[in-house]
Short mmCIF file of C-alpha atoms in Angstrom, two decimals:
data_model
loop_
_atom_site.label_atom_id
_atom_site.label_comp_id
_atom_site.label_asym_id
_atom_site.label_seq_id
_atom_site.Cartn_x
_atom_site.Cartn_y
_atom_site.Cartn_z
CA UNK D 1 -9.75 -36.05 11.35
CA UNK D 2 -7.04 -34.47 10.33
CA UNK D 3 -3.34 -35.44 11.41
CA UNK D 4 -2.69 -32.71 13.91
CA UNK D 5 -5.76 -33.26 15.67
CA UNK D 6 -4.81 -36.90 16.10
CA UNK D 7 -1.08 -35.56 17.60
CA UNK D 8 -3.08 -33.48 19.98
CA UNK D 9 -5.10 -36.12 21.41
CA UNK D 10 -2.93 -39.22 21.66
CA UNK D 11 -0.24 -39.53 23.49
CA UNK D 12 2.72 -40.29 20.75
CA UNK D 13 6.52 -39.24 20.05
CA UNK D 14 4.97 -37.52 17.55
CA UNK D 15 6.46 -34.02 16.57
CA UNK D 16 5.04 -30.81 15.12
CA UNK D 17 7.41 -28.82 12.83
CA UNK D 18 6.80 -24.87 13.01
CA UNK D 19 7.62 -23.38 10.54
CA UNK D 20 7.88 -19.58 9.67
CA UNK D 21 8.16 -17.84 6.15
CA UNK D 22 9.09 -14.49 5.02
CA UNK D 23 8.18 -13.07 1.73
CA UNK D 24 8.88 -9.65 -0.05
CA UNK D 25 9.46 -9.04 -3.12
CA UNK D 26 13.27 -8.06 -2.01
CA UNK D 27 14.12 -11.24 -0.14
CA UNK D 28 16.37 -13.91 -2.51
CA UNK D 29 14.18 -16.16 -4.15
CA UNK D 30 10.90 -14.20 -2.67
CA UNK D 31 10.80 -16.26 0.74
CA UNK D 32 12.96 -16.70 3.60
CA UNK D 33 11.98 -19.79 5.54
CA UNK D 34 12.71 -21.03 9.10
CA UNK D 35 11.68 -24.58 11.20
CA UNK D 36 11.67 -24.48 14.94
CA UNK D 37 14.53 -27.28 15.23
CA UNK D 38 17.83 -28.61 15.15
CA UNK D 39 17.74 -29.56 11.54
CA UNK D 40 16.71 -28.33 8.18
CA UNK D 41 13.62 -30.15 6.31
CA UNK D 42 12.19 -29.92 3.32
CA UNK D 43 8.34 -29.84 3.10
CA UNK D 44 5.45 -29.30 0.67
CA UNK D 45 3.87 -26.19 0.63
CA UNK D 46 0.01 -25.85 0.10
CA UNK D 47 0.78 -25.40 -3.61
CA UNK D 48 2.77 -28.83 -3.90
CA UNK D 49 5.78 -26.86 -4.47
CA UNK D 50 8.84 -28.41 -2.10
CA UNK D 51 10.98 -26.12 -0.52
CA UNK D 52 13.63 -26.48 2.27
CA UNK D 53 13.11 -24.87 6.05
CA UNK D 54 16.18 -23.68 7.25
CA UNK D 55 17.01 -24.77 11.15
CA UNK D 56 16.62 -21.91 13.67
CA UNK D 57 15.57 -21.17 16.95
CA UNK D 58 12.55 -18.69 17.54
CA UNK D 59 9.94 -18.17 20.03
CA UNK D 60 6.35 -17.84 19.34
CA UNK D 61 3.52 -16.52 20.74
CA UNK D 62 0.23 -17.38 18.55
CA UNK D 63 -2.38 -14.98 17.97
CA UNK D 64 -5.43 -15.11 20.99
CA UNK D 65 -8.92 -15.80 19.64
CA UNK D 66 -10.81 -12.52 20.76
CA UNK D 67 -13.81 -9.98 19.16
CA UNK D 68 -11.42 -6.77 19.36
CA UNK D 69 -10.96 -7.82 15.35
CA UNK D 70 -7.56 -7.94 15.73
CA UNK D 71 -5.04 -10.90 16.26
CA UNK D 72 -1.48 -10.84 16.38
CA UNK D 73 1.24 -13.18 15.90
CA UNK D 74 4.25 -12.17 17.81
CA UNK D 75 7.77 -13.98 17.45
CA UNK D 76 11.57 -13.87 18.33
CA UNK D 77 14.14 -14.81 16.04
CA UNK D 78 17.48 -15.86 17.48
CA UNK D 79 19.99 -13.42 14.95
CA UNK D 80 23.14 -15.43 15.38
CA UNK D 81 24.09 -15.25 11.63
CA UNK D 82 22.42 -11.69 11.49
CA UNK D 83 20.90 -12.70 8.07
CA UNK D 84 17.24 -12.46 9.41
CA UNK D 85 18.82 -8.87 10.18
CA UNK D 86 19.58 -8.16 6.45
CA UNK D 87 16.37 -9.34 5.30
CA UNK D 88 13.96 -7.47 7.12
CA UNK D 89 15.66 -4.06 6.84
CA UNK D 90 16.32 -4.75 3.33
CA UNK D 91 12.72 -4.95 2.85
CA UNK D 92 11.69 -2.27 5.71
CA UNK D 93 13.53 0.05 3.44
CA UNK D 94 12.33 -0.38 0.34
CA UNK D 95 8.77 -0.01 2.08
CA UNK D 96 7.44 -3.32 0.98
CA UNK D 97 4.96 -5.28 2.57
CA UNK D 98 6.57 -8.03 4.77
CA UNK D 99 3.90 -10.95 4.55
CA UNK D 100 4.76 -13.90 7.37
CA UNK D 101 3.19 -17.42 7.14
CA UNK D 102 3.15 -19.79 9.81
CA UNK D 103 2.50 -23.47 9.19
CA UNK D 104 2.35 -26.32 10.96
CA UNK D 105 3.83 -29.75 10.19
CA UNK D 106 3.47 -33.33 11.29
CA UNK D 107 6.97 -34.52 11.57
CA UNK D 108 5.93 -38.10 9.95
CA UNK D 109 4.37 -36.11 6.87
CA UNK D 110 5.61 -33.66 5.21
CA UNK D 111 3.75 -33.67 2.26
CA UNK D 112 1.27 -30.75 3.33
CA UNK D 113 0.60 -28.71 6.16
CA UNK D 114 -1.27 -30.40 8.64
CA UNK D 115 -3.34 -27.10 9.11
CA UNK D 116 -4.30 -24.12 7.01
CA UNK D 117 -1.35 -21.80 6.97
CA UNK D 118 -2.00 -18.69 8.77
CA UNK D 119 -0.23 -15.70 6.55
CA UNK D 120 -0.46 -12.34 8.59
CA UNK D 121 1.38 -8.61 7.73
CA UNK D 122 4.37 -7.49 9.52
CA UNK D 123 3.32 -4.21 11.49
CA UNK D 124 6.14 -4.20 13.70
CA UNK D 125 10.03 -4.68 14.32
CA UNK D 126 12.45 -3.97 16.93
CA UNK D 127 15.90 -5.28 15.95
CA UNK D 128 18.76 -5.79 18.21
CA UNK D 129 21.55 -7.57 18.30
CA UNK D 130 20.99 -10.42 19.58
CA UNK D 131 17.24 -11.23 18.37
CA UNK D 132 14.44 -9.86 15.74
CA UNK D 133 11.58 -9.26 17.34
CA UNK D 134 8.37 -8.95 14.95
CA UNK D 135 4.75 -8.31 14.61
CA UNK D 136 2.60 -9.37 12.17
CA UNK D 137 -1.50 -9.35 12.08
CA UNK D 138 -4.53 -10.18 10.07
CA UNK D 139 -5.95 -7.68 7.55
CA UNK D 140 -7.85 -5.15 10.17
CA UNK D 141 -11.53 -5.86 9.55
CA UNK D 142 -12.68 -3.67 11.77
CA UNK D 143 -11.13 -0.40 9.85
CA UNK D 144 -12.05 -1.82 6.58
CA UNK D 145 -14.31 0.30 4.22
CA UNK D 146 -17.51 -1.51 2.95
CA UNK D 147 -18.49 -2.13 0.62
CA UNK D 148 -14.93 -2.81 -0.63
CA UNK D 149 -15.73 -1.42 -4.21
CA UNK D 150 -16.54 1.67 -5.15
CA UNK D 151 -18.78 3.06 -7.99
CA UNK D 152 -17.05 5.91 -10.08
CA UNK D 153 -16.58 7.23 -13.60
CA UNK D 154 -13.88 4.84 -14.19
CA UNK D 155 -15.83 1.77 -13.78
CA UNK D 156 -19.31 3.00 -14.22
CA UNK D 157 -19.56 5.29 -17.08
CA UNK D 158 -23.07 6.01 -16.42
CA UNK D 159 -22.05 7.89 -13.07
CA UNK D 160 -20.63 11.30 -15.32
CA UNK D 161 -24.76 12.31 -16.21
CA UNK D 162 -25.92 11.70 -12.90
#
């Protein structure tokens, strides 16, 4: 069982950490990270690499379960510092692609994510002063071409005598 599934079905102090991360190739250092909380933490990604989640307040609505083969993560970010500002239009800009990943921590361990991380593209902004309100979804498999490979004279020589 894993750890989060024990938090969900006991009744404990226990806390989960969300956490959000940002990453273009524009954004300092690659990433921008966030926790839902009053304090920073530092955490082990999936990769054992340990990085530090910066406090900040955001609200988050998590993508429904549903056969339209699309799901959507949609969050607020509180833009008191307006540095979540800077980032996204830096990178909104320079017409990057804005990847988000969400994972969850137990607050007694920190060495992992307690689930699989869910990474999802931004699709959407609307900035304001106050807030950064985003978008983000899975890779659209319903619009996706299959097969995903394509035969042609670059790959397949043969294809020029046909």
């Amino acid at each position: 069982m894993q750890s989060l599934e024990v938090v969900y079905a006991s009744v404990t102090n226990m806390v989960i950490h969300y956490c959000l991360e940002f990453a273009a190739p524009s954004i300092p250092n690659g990433a921008y990270r966030l926790v839902l909380g009053y304090n920073d933490i530092m955490a082990t990604l999936e990769t054992g690499e340990q990085v530090v989640f910066q406090k900040a307040a955001f609200g988050l609505s998590l993508p429904s379960r549903t056969v339209t083969g699309r799901q959507d993560l949609n969050f607020n970010v509180d833009n008191v510092s307006g540095e979540v500002t800077i980032i996204v239009d830096n990178a909104l800009e320079a017409n990057e692609e804005v990847k988000v990943t969400l994972r969850k921590y137990n607050a007694y361990d920190l060495s992992a994510p307690a689930e699989p991380p869910i990474v999802m593209t931004v699709f959407a902004t609307e900035i304001d002063e106050n807030q950064v309100k985003v978008s983000a979804t899975f890779e659209d498999l319903v619009n996706t071409a299959f097969p995903t490979h394509y035969y042609t004279p670059d790959i397949a020589k043969g294809l020029v005598w046909l």
